[in-house]
Short mmCIF file of C-alpha atoms in Angstrom, two decimals:
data_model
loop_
_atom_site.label_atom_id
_atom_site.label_comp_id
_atom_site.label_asym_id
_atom_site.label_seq_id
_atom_site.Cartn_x
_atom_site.Cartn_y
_atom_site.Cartn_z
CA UNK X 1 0.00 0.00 0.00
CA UNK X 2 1.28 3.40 -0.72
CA UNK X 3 -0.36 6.56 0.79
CA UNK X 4 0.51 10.64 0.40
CA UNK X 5 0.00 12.03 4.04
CA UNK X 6 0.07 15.58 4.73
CA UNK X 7 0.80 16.02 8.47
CA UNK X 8 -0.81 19.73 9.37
CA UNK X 9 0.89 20.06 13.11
CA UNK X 10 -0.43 23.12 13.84
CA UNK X 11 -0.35 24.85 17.42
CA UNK X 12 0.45 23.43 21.09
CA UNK X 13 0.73 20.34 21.35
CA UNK X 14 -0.11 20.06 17.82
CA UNK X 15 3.52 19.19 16.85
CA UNK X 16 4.50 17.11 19.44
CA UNK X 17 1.10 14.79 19.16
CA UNK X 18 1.35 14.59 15.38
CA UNK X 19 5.15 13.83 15.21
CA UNK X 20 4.33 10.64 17.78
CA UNK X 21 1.55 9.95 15.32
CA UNK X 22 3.99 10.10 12.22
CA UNK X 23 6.32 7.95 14.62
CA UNK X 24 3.53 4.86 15.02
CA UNK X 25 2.65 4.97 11.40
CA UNK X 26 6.26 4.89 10.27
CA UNK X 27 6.71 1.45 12.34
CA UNK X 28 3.32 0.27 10.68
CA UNK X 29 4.56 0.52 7.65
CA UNK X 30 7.91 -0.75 8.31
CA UNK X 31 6.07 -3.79 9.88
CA UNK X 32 3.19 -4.44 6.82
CA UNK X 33 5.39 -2.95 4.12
CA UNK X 34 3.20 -0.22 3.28
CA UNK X 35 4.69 2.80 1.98
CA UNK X 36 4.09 5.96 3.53
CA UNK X 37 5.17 9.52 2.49
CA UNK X 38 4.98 12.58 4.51
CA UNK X 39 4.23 16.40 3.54
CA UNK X 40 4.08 19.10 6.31
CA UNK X 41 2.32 22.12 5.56
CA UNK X 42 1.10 25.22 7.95
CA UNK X 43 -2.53 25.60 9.32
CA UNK X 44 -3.74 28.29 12.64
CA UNK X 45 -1.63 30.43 14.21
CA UNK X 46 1.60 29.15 12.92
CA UNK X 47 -0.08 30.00 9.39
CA UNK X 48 -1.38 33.15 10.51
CA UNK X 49 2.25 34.22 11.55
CA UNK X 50 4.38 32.69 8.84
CA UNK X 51 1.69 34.05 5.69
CA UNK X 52 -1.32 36.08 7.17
CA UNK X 53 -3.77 32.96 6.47
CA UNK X 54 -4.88 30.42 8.78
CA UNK X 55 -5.03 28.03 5.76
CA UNK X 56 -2.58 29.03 3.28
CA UNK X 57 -3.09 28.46 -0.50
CA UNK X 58 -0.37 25.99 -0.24
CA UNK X 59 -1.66 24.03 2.15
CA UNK X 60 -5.19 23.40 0.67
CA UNK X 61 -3.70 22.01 -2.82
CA UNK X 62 -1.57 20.03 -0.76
CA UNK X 63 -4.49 18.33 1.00
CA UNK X 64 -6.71 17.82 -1.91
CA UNK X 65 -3.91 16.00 -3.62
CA UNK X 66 -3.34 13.83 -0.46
CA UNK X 67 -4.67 10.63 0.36
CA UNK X 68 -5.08 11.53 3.62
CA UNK X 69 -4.74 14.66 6.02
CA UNK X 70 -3.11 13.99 9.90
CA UNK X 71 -4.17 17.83 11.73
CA UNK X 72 -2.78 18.28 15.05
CA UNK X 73 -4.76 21.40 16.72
CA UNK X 74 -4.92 24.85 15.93
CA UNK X 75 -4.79 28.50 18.31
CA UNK X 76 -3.66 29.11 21.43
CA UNK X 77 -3.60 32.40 23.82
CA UNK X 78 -1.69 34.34 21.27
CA UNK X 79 -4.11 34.53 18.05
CA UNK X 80 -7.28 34.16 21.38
CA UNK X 81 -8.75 37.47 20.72
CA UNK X 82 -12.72 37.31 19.57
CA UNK X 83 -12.80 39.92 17.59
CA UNK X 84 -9.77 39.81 15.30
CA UNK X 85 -10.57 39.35 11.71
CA UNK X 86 -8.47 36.25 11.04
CA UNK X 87 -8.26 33.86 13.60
CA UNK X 88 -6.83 29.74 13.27
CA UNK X 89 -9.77 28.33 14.10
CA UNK X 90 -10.79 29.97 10.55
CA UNK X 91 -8.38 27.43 9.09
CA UNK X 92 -10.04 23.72 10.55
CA UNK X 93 -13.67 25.51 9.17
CA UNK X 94 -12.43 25.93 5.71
CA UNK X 95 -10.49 22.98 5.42
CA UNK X 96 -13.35 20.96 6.47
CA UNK X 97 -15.43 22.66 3.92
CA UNK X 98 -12.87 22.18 0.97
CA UNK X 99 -12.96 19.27 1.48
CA UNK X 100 -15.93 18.42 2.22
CA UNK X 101 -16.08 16.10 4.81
CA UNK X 102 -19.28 16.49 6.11
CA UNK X 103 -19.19 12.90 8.56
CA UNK X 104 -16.91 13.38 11.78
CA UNK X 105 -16.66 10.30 13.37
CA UNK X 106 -15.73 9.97 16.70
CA UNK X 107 -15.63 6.45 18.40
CA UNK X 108 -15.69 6.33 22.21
CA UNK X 109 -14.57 3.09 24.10
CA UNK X 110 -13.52 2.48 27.47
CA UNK X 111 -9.70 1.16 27.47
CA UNK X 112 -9.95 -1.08 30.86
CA UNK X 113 -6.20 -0.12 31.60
CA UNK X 114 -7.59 3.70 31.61
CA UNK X 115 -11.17 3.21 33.64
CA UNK X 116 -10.18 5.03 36.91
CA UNK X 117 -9.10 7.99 34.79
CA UNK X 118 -12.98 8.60 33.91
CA UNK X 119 -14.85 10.24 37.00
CA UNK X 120 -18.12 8.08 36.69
CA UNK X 121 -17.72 4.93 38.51
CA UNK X 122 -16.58 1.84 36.58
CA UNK X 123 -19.78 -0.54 36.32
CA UNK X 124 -21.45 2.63 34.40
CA UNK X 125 -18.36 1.84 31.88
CA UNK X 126 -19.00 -1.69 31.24
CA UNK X 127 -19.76 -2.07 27.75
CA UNK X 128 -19.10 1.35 26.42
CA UNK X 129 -18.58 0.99 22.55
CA UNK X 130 -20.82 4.19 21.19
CA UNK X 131 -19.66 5.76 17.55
CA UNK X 132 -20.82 9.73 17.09
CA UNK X 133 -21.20 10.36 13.83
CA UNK X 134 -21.37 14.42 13.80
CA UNK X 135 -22.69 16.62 10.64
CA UNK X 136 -19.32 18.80 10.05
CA UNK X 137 -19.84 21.15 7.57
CA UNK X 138 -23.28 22.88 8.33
CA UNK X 139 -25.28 24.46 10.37
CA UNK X 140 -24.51 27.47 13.08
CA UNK X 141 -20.59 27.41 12.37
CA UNK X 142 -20.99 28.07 8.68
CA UNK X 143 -24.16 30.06 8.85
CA UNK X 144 -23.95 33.96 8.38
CA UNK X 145 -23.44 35.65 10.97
CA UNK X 146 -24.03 39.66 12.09
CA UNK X 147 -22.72 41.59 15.14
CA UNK X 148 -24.11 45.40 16.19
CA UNK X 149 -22.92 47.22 19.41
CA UNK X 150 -26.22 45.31 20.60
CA UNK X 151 -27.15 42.40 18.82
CA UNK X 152 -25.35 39.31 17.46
CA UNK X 153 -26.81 36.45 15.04
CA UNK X 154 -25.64 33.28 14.09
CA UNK X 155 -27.52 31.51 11.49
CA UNK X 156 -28.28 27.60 11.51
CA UNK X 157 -29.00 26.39 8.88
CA UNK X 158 -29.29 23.09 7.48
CA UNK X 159 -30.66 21.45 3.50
CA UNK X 160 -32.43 18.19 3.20
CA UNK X 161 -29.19 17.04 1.36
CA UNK X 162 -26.97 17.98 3.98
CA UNK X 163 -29.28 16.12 6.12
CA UNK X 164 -29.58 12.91 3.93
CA UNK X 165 -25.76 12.42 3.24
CA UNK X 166 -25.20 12.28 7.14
CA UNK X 167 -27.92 10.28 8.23
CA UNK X 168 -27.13 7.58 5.41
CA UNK X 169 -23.58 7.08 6.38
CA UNK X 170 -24.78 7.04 10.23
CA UNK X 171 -27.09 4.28 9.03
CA UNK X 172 -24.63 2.07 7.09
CA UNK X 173 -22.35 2.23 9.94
CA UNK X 174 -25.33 1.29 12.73
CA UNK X 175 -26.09 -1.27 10.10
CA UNK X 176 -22.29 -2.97 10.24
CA UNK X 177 -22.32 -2.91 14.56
CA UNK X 178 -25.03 -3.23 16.75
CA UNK X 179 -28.00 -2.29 14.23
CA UNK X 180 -28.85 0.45 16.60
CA UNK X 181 -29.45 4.60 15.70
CA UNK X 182 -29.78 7.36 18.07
CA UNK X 183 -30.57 10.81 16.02
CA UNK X 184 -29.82 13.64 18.74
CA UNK X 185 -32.02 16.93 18.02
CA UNK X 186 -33.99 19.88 19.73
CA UNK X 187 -37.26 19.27 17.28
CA UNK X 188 -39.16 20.60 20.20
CA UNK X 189 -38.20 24.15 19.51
CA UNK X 190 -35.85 24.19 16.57
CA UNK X 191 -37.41 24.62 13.01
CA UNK X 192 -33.66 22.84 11.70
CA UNK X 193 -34.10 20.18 14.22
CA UNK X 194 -37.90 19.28 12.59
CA UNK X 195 -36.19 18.89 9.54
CA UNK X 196 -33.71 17.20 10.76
CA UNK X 197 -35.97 14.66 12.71
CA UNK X 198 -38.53 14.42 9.60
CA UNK X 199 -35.34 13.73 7.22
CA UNK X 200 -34.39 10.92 9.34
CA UNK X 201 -37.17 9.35 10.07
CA UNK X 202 -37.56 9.25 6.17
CA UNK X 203 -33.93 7.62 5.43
CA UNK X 204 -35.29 5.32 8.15
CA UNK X 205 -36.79 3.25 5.91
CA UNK X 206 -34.10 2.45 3.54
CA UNK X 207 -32.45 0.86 6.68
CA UNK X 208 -35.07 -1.16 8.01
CA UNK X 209 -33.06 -3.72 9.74
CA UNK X 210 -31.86 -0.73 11.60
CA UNK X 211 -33.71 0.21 15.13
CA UNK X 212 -34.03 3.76 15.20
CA UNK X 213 -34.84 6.40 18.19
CA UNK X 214 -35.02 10.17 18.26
CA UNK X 215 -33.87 12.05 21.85
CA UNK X 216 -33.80 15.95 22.70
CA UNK X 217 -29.93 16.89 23.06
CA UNK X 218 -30.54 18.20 26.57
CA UNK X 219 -32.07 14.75 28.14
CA UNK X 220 -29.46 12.87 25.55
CA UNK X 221 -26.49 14.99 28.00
CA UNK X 222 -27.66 13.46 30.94
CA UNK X 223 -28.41 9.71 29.40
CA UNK X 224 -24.57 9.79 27.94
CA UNK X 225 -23.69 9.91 31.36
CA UNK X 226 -26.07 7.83 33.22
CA UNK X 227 -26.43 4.93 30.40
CA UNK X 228 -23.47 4.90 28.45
CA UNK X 229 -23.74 1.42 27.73
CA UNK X 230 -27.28 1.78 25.93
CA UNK X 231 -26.11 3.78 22.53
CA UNK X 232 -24.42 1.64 19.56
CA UNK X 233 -24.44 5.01 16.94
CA UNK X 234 -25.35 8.71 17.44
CA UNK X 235 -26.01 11.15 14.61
CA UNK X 236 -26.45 14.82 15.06
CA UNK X 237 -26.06 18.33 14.05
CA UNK X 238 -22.36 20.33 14.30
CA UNK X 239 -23.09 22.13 17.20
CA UNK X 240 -24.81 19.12 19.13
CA UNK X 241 -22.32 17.20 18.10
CA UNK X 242 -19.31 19.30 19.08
CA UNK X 243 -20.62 20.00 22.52
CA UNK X 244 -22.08 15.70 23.24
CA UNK X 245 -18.72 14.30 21.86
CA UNK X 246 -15.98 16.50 24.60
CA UNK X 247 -18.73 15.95 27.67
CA UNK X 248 -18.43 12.12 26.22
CA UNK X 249 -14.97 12.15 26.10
CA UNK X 250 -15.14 11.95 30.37
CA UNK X 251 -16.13 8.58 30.06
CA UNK X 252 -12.61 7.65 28.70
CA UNK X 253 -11.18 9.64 31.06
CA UNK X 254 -9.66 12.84 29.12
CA UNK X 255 -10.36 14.48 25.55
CA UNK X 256 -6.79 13.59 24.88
CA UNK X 257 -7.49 9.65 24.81
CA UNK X 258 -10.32 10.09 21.65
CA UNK X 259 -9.49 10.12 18.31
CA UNK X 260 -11.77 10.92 15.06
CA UNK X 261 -11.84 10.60 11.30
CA UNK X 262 -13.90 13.41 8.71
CA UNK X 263 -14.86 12.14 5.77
CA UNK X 264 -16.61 12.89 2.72
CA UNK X 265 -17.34 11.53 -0.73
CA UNK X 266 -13.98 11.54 -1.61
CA UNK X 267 -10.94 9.49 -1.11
CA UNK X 268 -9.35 11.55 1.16
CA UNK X 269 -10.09 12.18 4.96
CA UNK X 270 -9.11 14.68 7.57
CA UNK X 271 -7.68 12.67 11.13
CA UNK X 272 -7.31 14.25 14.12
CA UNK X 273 -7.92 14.12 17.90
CA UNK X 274 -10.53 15.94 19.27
CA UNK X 275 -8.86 17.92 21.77
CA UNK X 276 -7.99 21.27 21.50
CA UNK X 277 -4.11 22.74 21.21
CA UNK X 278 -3.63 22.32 25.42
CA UNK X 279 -1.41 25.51 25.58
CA UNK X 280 -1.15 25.22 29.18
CA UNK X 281 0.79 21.85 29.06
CA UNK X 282 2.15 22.35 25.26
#
C-alpha cells in the first residue's frame, strides 16, 4: 500500500502529538510494508504568523492531492482574541469545507487499563462501545453571521441534502455494529431540528433492519452519562455534536485519549484528535 500524508501540526501540542503519530505509522509501515510519504504544511496560528492565512493556499492544494490529512490542533492564547478578523480556528472551518467532509466520526470506548481515569464509577463503563457520527460542515458554524454594538446572530442552517448524506452514512455504519441509531435533536423548539428529525425518520426506511430512536440533546447529556452502555451510533447536528462528543470524552477519562476521522465523498479524509491545542501543558 502506498499513501501521500500531509501532516498539518499546527499549534500546542499540535507538533508534538502529530510527530508521535507520524512515529507509530512509520513502524506500521515498516512492519506491513506499506509505503508511507509525509508532507508538512502550515494551518492556525503558525499560518497566521508565517503568511497572514490560517489556511494558506499551499496548504489546501496540498491536502486535496493527499490521500489523507493527519491535523494536530490549531490557536492558542496568542491569536485568542474574539474579535480579530483572522483567527486559526478559521483554518479547521475551511479545510473541512474544501474538502468536504461532512461525517466526523468519533468512536468512544472504554480502554480497561484507563477506567479510573474517567470520573463516573466503573460498572457505568461496562460495555461502552458508542460511535458519534457528527454533521461537520453545516449548520450554526458556517451560517452567516451579524454583530451590532447590541445584537449578534448566528444563522443555523441546514438542506435536506446535507441532512440525507449524514444520516445515510450514520445508518450504514449502525447497520455494520449493533444495528442500533440514536438521532440527537432539539425538534421541540428548533425549526432545523424538525427537519432534521422528519429527514431521518424518512432515510429510516431504507435501513429497516436498523432500530431507530429520536432524543432531545438536553435529556441525551444526561443519558450519555447515566447509560453509556445503551447507545451503539449517534447522529447529530455540528453544534450538538461538538458539545455531546468532549462531555463524552469523560467517560474515557480525558479528551486527549479520543481520536476521530472526517470524511466525505472523496478518497481523502481529515484525522485528528478531538482535543484542542492544550497551551497550558504544550
Amino acid at each position: 500500500m502506498k499513501a501521500r500524508i500531509v501532516t498539518l501540526p499546527g499549534d500546542g501540542v499540535g507538533p508534538e502529538v502529530t510527530a508521535a503519530a507520524v512515529a507509530v505509522l512509520q513502524a506500521v509501515a515498516g512492519h506491513y510494508g506499506h509505503e508511507f510519504t509525509f508532507d508538512e504544511q502550515l494551518i492556525g496560528g503558525c499560518a497566521i504568523d508565517a503568511t497572514g492565512e490560517p489556511l494558506p493556499a499551499a496548504t489546501l492544494a496540498a491536502c486535496k492531492q493527499a490521500d489523507a490529512v493527519l491535523l494536530g490542533a490549531v490557536g492558542g492564547p496568542k491569536w485568542s482574541d474574539p474579535n480579530a478578523p483572522v483567527r486559526p480556528e478559521q483554518g479547521l472551518l475551511g479545510l473541512r469545507a474544501a474538502l468536504g467532509v461532512y461525517a466526523n466520526l468519533r468512536p468512544l470506548q472504554v480502554h480497561p487499563a484507563l477506567a479510573d481515569l474517567s470520573p463516573l464509577k466503573n460498572e457505568r463503563l461496562q460495555g461502552v462501545d458508542v460511535l458519534f457520527v457528527r454533521e461537520l460542515t453545516g449548520g450554526a458554524y458556517f451560517g452567516a453571521k451579524t454583530r451590532t454594538d447590541d445584537t449578534a446572530t448566528d444563522e443555523c442552517k441546514y438542506t435536506v441534502a446535507e441532512v440525507e448524506r449524514v444520516a445515510r452514512r450514520a445508518f450504514a455504519l449502525a447497520r455494520g455494529r449493533r444495528k442500533q441509531l440514536t438521532s440527537v435533536d432539539k425538534a421541540n423548539v428548533l425549526e432545523t431540528s424538525r427537519l432534521w428529525r422528519s429527514t431521518v425518520q424518512r432515510i429510516a426506511t431504507e435501513f429497516p433492519d436498523v432500530k431507530v430512536e429520536h432524543q432531545l440533546v438536553d435529556s441525551m447529556a444526561m443519558l450519555l452519562l447515566s447509560q453509556p452502555s445503551r447507545y451503539d451510533v449517534v447522529v447529530t447536528e455540528n453544534l450538538f455534536g461538538d458539545i455531546l462528543t468532549d462531555e463524552a470524552a469523560a467517560l474515557a477519562g480525558s479528551l486527549g485519549l479520543l481520536p476521530s476521522a472526517s470524511l466525505g465523498e472523496s478518497r481523502v479524509g481529515l484525522y485528528e484528535p478531538i482535543h484542542g491545542s492544550a497551551p497550558d501543558i504544550a
